[in-house]
Coordinates of C-alpha atoms and ligand atoms in Angstrom, one line a residue:
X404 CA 75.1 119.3 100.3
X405 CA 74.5 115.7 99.5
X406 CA 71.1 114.3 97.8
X407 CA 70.3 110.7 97.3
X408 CA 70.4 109.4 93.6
X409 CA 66.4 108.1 94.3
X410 CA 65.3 111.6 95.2
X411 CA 63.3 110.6 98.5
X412 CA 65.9 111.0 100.9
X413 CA 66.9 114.4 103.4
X414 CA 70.2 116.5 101.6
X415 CA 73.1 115.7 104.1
X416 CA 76.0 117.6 104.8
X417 CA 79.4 115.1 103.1
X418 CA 80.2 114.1 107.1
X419 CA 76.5 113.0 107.6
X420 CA 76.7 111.7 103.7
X421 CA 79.7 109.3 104.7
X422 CA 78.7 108.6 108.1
X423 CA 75.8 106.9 106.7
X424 CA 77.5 105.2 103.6
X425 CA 73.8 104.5 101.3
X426 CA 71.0 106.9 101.4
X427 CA 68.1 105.1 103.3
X428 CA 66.1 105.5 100.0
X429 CA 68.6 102.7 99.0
X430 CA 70.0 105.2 96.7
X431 CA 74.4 106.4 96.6
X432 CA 74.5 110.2 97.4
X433 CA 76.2 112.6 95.2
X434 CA 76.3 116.1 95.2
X435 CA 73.6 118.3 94.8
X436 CA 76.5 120.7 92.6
X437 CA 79.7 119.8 91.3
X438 CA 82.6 122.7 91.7
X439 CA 84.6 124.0 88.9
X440 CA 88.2 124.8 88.2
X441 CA 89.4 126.6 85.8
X442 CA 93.4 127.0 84.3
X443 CA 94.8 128.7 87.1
X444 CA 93.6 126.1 89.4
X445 CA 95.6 123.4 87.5
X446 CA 98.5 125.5 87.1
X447 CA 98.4 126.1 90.7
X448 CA 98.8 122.1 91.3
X449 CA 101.4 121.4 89.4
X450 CA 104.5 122.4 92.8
X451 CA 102.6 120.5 94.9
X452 CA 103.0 117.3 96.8
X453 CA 100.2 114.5 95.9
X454 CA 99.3 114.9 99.6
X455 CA 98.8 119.0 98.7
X456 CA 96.7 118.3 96.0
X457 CA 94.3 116.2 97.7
X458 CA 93.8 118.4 100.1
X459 CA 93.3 121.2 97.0
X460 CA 90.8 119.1 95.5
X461 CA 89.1 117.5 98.4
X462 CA 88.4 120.9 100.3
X463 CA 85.9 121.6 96.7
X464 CA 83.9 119.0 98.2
X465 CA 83.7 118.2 101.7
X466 CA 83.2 121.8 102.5
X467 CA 81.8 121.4 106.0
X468 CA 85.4 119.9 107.0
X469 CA 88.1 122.3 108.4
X470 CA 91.2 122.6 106.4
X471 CA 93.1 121.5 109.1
X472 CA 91.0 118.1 108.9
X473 CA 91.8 117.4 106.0
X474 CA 95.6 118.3 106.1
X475 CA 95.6 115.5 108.8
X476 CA 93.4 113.2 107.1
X477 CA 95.7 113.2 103.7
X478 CA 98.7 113.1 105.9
X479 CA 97.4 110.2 107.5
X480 CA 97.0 108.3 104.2
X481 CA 99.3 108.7 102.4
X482 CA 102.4 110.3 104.4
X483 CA 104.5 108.5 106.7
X484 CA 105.6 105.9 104.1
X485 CA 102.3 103.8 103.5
X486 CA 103.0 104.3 100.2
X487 CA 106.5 102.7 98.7
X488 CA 106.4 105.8 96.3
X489 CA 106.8 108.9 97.4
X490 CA 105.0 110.8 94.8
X491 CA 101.9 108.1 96.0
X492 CA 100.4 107.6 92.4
X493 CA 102.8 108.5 89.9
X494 CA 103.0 108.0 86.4
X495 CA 105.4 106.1 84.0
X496 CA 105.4 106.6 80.6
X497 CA 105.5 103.7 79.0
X498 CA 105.5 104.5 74.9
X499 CA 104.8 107.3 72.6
X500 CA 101.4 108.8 74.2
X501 CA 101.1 105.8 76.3
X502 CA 101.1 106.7 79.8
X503 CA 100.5 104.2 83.3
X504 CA 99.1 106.0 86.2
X505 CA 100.5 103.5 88.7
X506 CA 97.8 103.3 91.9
X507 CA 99.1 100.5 93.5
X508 CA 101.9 101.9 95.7
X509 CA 100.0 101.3 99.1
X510 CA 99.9 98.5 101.3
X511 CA 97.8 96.2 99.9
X512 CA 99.3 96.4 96.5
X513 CA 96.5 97.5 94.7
X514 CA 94.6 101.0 93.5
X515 CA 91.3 100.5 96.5
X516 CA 94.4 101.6 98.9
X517 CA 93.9 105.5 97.9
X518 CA 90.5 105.3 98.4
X519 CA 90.9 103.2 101.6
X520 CA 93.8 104.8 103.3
X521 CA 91.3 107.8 103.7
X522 CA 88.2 106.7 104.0
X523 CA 88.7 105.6 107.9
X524 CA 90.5 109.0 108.4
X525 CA 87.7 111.0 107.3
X526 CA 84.5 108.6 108.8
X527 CA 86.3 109.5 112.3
X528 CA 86.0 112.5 111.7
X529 CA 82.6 113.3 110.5
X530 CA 81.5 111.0 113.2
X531 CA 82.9 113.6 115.8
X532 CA 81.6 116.2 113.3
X533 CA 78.3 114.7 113.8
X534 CA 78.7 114.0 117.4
X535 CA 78.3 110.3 116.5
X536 CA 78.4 107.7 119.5
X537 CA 77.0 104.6 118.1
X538 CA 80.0 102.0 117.3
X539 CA 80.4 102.2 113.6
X540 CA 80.2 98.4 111.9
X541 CA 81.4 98.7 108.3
X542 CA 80.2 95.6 106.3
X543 CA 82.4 94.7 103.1
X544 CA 80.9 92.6 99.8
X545 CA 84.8 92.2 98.2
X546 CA 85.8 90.8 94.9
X547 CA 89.2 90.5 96.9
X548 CA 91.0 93.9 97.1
X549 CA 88.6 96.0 98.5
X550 CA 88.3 93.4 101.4
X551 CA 92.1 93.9 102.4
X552 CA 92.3 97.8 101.9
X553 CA 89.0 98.0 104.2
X554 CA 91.1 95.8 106.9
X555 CA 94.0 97.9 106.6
X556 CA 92.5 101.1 106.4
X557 CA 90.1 100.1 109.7
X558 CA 92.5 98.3 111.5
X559 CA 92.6 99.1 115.6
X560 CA 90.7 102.1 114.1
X561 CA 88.7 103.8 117.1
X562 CA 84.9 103.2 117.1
X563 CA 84.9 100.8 113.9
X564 CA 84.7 97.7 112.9
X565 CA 84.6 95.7 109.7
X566 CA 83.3 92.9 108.4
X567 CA 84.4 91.5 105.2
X568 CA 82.6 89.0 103.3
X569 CA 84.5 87.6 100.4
X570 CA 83.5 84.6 97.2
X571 CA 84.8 81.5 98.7
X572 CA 86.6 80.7 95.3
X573 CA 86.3 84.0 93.4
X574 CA 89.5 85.7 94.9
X575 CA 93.4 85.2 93.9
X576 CA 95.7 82.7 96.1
X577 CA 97.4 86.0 97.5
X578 CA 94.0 87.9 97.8
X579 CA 93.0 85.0 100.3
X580 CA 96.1 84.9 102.6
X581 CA 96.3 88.8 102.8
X582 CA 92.6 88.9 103.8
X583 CA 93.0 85.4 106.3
X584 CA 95.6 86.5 108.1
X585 CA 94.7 90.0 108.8
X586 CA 95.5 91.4 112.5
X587 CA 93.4 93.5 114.0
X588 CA 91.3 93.5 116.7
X589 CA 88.0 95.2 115.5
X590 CA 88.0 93.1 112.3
X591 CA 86.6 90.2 110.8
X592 CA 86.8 88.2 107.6
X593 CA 84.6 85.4 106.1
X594 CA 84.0 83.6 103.4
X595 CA 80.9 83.2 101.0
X596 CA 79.7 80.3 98.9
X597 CA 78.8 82.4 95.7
X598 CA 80.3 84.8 93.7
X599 CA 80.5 88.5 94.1
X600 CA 77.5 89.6 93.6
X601 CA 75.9 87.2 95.9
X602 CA 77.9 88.8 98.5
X603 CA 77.6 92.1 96.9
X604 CA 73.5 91.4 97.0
X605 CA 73.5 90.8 100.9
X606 CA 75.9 93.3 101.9
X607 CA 72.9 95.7 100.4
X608 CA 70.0 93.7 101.8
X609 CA 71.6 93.9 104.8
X610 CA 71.6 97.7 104.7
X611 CA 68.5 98.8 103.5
X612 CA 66.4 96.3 106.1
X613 CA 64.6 98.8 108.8
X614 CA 63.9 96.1 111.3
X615 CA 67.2 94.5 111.4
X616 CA 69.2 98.1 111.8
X617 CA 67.0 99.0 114.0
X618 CA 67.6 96.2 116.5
X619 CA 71.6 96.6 115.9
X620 CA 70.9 100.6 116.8
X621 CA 69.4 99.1 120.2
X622 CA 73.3 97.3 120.8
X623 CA 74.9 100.4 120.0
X624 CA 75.8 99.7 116.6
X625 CA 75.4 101.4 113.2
X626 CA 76.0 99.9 110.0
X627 CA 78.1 101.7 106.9
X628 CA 80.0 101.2 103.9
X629 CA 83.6 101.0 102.8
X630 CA 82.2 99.6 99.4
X631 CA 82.4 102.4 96.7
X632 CA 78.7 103.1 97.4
X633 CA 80.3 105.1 100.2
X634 CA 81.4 108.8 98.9
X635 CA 84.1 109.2 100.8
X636 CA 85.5 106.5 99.0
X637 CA 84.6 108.0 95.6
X638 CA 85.9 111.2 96.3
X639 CA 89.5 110.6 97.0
X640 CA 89.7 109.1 94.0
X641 CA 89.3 112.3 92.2
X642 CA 92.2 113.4 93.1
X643 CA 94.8 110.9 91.1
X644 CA 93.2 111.9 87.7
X645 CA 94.4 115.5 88.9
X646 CA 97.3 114.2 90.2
X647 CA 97.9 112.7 86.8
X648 CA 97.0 115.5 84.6
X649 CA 99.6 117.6 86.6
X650 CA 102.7 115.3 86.8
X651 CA 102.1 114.9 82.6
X652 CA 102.3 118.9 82.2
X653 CA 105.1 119.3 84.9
X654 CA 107.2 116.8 82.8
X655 CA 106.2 118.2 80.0
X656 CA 104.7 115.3 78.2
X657 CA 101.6 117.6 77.2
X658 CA 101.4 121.4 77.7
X659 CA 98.5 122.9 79.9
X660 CA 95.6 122.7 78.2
X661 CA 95.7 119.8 76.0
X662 CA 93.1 117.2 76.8
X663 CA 93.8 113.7 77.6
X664 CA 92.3 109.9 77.4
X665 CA 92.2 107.9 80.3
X666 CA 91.4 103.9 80.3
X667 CA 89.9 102.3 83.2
X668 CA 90.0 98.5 83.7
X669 CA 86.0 98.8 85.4
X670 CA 84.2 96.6 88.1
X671 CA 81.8 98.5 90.1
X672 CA 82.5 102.0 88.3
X673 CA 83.6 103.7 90.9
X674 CA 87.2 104.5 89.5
X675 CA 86.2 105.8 86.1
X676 CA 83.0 107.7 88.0
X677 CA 85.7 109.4 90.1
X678 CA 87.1 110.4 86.6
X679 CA 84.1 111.8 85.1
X680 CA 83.9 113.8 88.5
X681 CA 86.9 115.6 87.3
X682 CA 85.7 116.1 83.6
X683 CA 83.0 117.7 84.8
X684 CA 85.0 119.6 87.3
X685 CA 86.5 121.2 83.9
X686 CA 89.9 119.3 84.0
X687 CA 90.8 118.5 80.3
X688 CA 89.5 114.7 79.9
X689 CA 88.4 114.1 76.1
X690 CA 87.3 110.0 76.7
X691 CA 87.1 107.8 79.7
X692 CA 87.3 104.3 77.7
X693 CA 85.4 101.9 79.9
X694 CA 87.8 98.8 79.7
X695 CA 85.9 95.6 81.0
X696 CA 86.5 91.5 81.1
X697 CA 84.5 88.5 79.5
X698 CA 81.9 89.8 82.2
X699 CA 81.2 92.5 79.7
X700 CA 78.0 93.7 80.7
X701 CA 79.0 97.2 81.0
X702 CA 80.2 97.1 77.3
X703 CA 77.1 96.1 76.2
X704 CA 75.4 98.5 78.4
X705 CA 77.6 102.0 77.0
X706 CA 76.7 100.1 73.3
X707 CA 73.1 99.4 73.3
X708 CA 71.9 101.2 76.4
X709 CA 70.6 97.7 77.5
X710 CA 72.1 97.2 81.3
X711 CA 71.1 93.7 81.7
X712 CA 72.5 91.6 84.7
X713 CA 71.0 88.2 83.3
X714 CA 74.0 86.5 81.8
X715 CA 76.5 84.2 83.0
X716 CA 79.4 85.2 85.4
X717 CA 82.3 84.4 84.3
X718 CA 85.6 83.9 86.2
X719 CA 88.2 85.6 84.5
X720 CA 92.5 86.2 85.2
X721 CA 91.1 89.8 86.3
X722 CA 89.1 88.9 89.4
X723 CA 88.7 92.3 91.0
X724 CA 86.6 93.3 87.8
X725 CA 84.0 90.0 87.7
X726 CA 80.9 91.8 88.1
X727 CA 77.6 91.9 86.8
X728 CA 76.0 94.8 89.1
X729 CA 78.1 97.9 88.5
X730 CA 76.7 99.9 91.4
X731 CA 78.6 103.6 90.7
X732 CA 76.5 103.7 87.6
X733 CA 73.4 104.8 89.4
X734 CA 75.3 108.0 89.9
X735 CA 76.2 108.5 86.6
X736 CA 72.8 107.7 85.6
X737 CA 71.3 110.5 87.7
X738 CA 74.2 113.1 86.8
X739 CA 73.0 112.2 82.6
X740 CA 69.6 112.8 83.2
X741 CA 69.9 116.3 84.6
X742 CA 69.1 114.7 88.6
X743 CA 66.2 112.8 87.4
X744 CA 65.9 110.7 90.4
X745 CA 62.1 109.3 89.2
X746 CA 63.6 108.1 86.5
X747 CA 67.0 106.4 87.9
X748 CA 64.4 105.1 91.2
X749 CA 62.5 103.1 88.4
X750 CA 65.5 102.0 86.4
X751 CA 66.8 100.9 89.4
X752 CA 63.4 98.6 90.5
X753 CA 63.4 97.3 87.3
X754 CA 66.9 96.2 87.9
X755 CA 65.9 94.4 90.9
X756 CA 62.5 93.1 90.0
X757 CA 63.9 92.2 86.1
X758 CA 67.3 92.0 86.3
X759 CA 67.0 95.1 83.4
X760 CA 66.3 98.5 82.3
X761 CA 66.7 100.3 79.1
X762 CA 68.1 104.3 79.3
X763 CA 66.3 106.3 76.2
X764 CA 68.5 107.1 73.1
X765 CA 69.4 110.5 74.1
X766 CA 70.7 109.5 77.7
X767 CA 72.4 106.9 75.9
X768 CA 74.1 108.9 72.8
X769 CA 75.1 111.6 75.8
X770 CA 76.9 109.0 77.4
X771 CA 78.4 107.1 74.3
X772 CA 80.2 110.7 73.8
X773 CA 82.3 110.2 77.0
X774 CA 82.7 106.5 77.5
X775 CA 84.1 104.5 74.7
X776 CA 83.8 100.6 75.7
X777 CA 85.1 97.1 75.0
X778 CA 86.0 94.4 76.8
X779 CA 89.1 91.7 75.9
X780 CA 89.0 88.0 76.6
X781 CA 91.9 86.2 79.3
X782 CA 93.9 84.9 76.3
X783 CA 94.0 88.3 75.1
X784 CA 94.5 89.3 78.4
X785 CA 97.7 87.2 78.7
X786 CA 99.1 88.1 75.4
X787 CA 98.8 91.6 76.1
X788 CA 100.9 91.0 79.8
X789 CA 103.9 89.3 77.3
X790 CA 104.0 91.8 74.8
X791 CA 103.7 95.1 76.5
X792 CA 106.8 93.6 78.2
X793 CA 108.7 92.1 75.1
X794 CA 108.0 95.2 74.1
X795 CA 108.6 98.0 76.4
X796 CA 109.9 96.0 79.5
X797 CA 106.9 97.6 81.5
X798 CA 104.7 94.5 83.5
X799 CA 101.5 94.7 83.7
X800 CA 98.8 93.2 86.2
X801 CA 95.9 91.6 84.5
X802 CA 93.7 94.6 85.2
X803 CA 95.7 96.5 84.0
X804 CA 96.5 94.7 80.1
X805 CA 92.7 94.3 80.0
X806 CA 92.7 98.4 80.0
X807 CA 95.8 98.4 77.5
X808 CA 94.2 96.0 75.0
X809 CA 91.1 98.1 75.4
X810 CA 93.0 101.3 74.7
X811 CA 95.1 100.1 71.9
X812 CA 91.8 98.6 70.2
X813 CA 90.1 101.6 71.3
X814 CA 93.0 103.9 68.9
X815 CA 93.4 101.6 66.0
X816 CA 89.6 101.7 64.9
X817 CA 89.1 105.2 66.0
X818 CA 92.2 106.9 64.8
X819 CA 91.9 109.3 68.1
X820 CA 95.9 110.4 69.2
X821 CA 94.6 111.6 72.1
X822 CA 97.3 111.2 74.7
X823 CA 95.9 108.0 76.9
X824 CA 96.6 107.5 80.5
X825 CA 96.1 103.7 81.2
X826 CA 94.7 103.3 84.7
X827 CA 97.2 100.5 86.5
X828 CA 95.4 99.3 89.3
X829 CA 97.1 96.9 91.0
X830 CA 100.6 95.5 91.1
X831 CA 101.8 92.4 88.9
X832 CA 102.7 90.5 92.0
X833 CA 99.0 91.0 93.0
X834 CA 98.4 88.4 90.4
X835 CA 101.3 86.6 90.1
X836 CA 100.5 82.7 88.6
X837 CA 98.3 84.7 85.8
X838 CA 101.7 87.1 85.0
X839 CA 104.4 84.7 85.2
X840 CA 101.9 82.1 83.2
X841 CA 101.7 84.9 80.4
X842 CA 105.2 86.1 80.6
X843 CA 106.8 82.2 80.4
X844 CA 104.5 79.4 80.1
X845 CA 101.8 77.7 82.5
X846 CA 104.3 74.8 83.2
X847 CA 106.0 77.6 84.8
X848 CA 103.6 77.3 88.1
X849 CA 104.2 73.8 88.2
X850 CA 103.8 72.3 92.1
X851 CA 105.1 75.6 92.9
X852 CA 103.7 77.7 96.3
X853 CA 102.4 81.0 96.0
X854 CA 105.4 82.3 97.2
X855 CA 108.0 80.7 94.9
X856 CA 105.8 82.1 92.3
X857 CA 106.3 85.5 93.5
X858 CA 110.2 85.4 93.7
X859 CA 110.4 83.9 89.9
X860 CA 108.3 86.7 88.9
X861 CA 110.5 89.1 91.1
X862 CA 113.3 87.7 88.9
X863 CA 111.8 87.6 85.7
X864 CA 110.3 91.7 85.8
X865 CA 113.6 92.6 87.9
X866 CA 111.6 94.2 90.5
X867 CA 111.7 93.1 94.6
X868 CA 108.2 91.2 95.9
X869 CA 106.3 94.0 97.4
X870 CA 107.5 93.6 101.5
X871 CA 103.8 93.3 102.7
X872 CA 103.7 90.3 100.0
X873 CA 107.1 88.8 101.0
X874 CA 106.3 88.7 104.4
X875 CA 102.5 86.7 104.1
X876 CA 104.7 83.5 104.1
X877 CA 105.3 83.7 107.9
X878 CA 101.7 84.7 109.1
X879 CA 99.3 82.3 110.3
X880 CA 95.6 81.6 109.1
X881 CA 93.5 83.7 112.0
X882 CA 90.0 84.1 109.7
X883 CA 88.5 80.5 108.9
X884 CA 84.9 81.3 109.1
X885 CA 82.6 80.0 105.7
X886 CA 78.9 81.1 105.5
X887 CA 75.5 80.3 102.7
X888 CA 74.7 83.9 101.4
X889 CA 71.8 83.5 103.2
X890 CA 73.0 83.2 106.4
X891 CA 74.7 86.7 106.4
X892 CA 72.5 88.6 108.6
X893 CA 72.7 85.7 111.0
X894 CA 76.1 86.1 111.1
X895 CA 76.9 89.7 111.2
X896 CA 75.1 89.3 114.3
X897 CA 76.6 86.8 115.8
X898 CA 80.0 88.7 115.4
X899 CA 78.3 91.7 116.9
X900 CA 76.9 89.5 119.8
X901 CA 73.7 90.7 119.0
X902 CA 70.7 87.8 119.5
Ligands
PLP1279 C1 88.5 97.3 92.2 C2 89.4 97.1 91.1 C3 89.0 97.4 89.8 C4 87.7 97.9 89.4 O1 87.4 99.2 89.9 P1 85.9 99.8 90.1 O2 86.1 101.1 90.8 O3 85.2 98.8 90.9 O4 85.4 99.9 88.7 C5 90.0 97.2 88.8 N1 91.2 96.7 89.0 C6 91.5 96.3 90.3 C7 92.9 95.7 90.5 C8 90.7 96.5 91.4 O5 91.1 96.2 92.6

């Protein structure tokens, strides 16, 4: 069963749990225990497909689904070719004990896709579980890859719809076009003037006001999450750091057993949460090293126990990771203090009344022990992209060289040879200008189109544009809408035809 992380909401089976995306305590759920594995259940993973393993893994937790469920839910994810790699997040190695867990094989080019390929597949589902009939509207605050991977996750899917808000100028050229042209009937994009967290900040007012669901329940509507608030988008990304562990004992880079690092280039938390899920699970994690940009208040967070949103926001080459409200943390937080939901309930008011909290030493010592962090600036950020591939020939995606400066920072004042996985989470071509800037020089993106950009960098890494990239050149503009962040209930209305 599911619980809510502020302790005043009814347990929920995991459909009802993702049905209803955020507790209506305003807390995340997370479950009330967390299954185990031992040896044999690794060993046991290793022949498998990554489609076989997530059904492995996901059956631990969403126990009121049949088996047969979820075989068609994974198959709908991440068979069929949505993913240009068959083995759907494998890994490269990339140096001696440096390893890159590649999660951007799916259609949007970046890691939200294994999250968001599934999500849709198993909200249908617990929705006929639940005997559901309300149309499901699934609002979306995106920093710009969320946003797509909810549209193509959702798109013609029965009984949804999604609305995605976005920062007006806090998303990558590419980001924008994949999101503006999106096709789709039940779906809807639109700008924001502010950043992230403004649109992050109305998404969840949005949610947790009585009155106004209340009146879209009268239309027929109900309103959920594809944000990582949502567990069924946490949970499937347990399953890679699995997936992971296996594929490095099957080719015999470690042997059973011996415990790894991962780095994880962190936003909302949700990615490196989905890792501590499996190091409590029992598999063999030693660190998760929080990696984090010049918006670095997680860093100072896992350093001082001080999470304190009042800073400036900075824009930074690794968009998808310029936030100053982590929201996965909350779950952490109530996992650390033993399900002290009291206590994370008045952290979290303080966050909203203050903009603070403080956690006590020993919360914060128990935390230090499994989340190394730092953050690195954009120069650094640029200088890792050209050396990793002077170096090894392997191209990086901002997001990605802000976790590999963080992990090679992270082993040169520690001394720790753990084996580290880097997380990659999204392709170079993603966020081409910044790439081809750091692998030539800025006069490189001279009066050059987004898409000229992408074929020098095609030439440059000696890899083909990603197709779903390519082929944005020849699709028109069909999402123009702009909106004040204060108008967002207004317009989510609107959209619904709901006065
Ligand atoms: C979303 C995202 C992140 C941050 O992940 P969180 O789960 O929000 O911490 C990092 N890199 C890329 C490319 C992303 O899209």
């Amino acid at each position: 069963m599911y619980v809510s992380t502020r302790g005043a909401a009814a347990k929920l089976t995991a459909a009802q749990a993702i049905a209803q995306g955020i507790a209506p305590d305003g807390g995340l759920f997370v479950p009330e225990a967390i299954p185990s594995i031992d040896g044999q259940f690794l060993t046991s993973l290793l022949p498998l497909t990554y489609q076989e393993r997530a059904t492995a893994i996901l059956r631990l937790f969403l126990t009121d689904y049949t088996e047969v469920e979820l075989t068609e839910c994974v198959a709908g994810a991440y068979g069929g070719g949505k993913f240009s790699n068959t083995a759907v997040a494998p890994v490269a190695k990339v140096a001696d004990g440096i390893f890159a867990l590649e999660l951007w094989h799916g259609p949007t080019s970046a890691f939200k896709d294994m999250a968001l390929q599934l999500l849709p597949r198993l909200l249908v589902c617990a929705l006929k579980k639940i005997g559901e009939q309300a149309e499901i509207v699934i609002l979306v605050a995106t920093s710009g890859d969320t946003g797509k991977a909810a549209l193509e996750g959702f798109k013609d899917v029965e009984q949804t719809r999604v609305i995605v808000f976005y920062p007006e100028d806090g998303v990558s050229q590419i980001q924008r076009l994949q999101m503006v042209t999106q096709e789709g009937d039940n779906l809807r994009v639109i700008a924001v003037k502010g950043n992230f967290d403004d649109a992050q900040t109305g998404v969840k007012q949005i949610f947790s006001d009585n009155d106004y669901n209340a009146e879209l329940a009268e239309h027929g509507f109900k309103l959920s999450s594809a944000n990582s608030i949502n567990w069924g988008r946490l949970v499937p990304q347990i399953v890679y750091y699995f997936s992971a562990y296996a594929d490095l004992v099957k080719e015999k880079h470690i042997t059973a057993g011996t415990f790894v690092n991962f780095v994880v280039p962190t936003g909302n938390f949700g990615n490196i949460l989905a890792g501590y899920y499996a190091k409590l699970m029992g598999l063999p994690i030693n660190k998760l090293i929080c990696a984090s940009n010049s918006n670095n208040v997680l860093t100072d967070f896992l350093t001082t126990g001080i999470y304190s949103r009042n800073r400036q926001f900075h824009k930074t080459y690794s968009p998808s990771m310029d936030i100053l409200i982590s929201s996965n943390l909350e779950r952490l937080l109530y996992h650390i203090t033993g399900g002290n939901s009291a206590q994370v309930s008045q952290w979290m008011t303080e966050l909203n009344t203050t903009g603070q909290y403080k956690i006590a030493d020993e919360y914060l010592t128990a935390i230090q022990a499994v989340f190394p962090a730092a953050w690195v600036s954009d120069e650094a950020t640029s200088a890792t992209i050209g050396q990793v591939h002077k170096e090894y020939g392997y191209p990086l995606d901002p997001h990605t060289a802000v976790a590999w400066q963080v992990a090679e920072n992270y082993q040169r004042q520690s001394g720790d040879t753990t084996p580290a996985v880097i997380v990659s989470t999204a392709s170079p071509f993603k966020f081409n200008e910044t790439v081809l800037a750091a692998l030539t020089d800025s006069n490189s993106l001279r009066d050059k189109t987004e898409f000229v950009v992408l074929q020098d960098l095609a030439q440059i890494i000696g890899i083909p544009v990603p197709l779903a990239l390519a082929e944005l050149e020849g699709k028109s503009v069909r999402h123009t809408a702009v909106c004040e962040k204060q108008d967002m209930p207004a317009v989510v209305k609107a959209q619904l035809r709901v006065k």
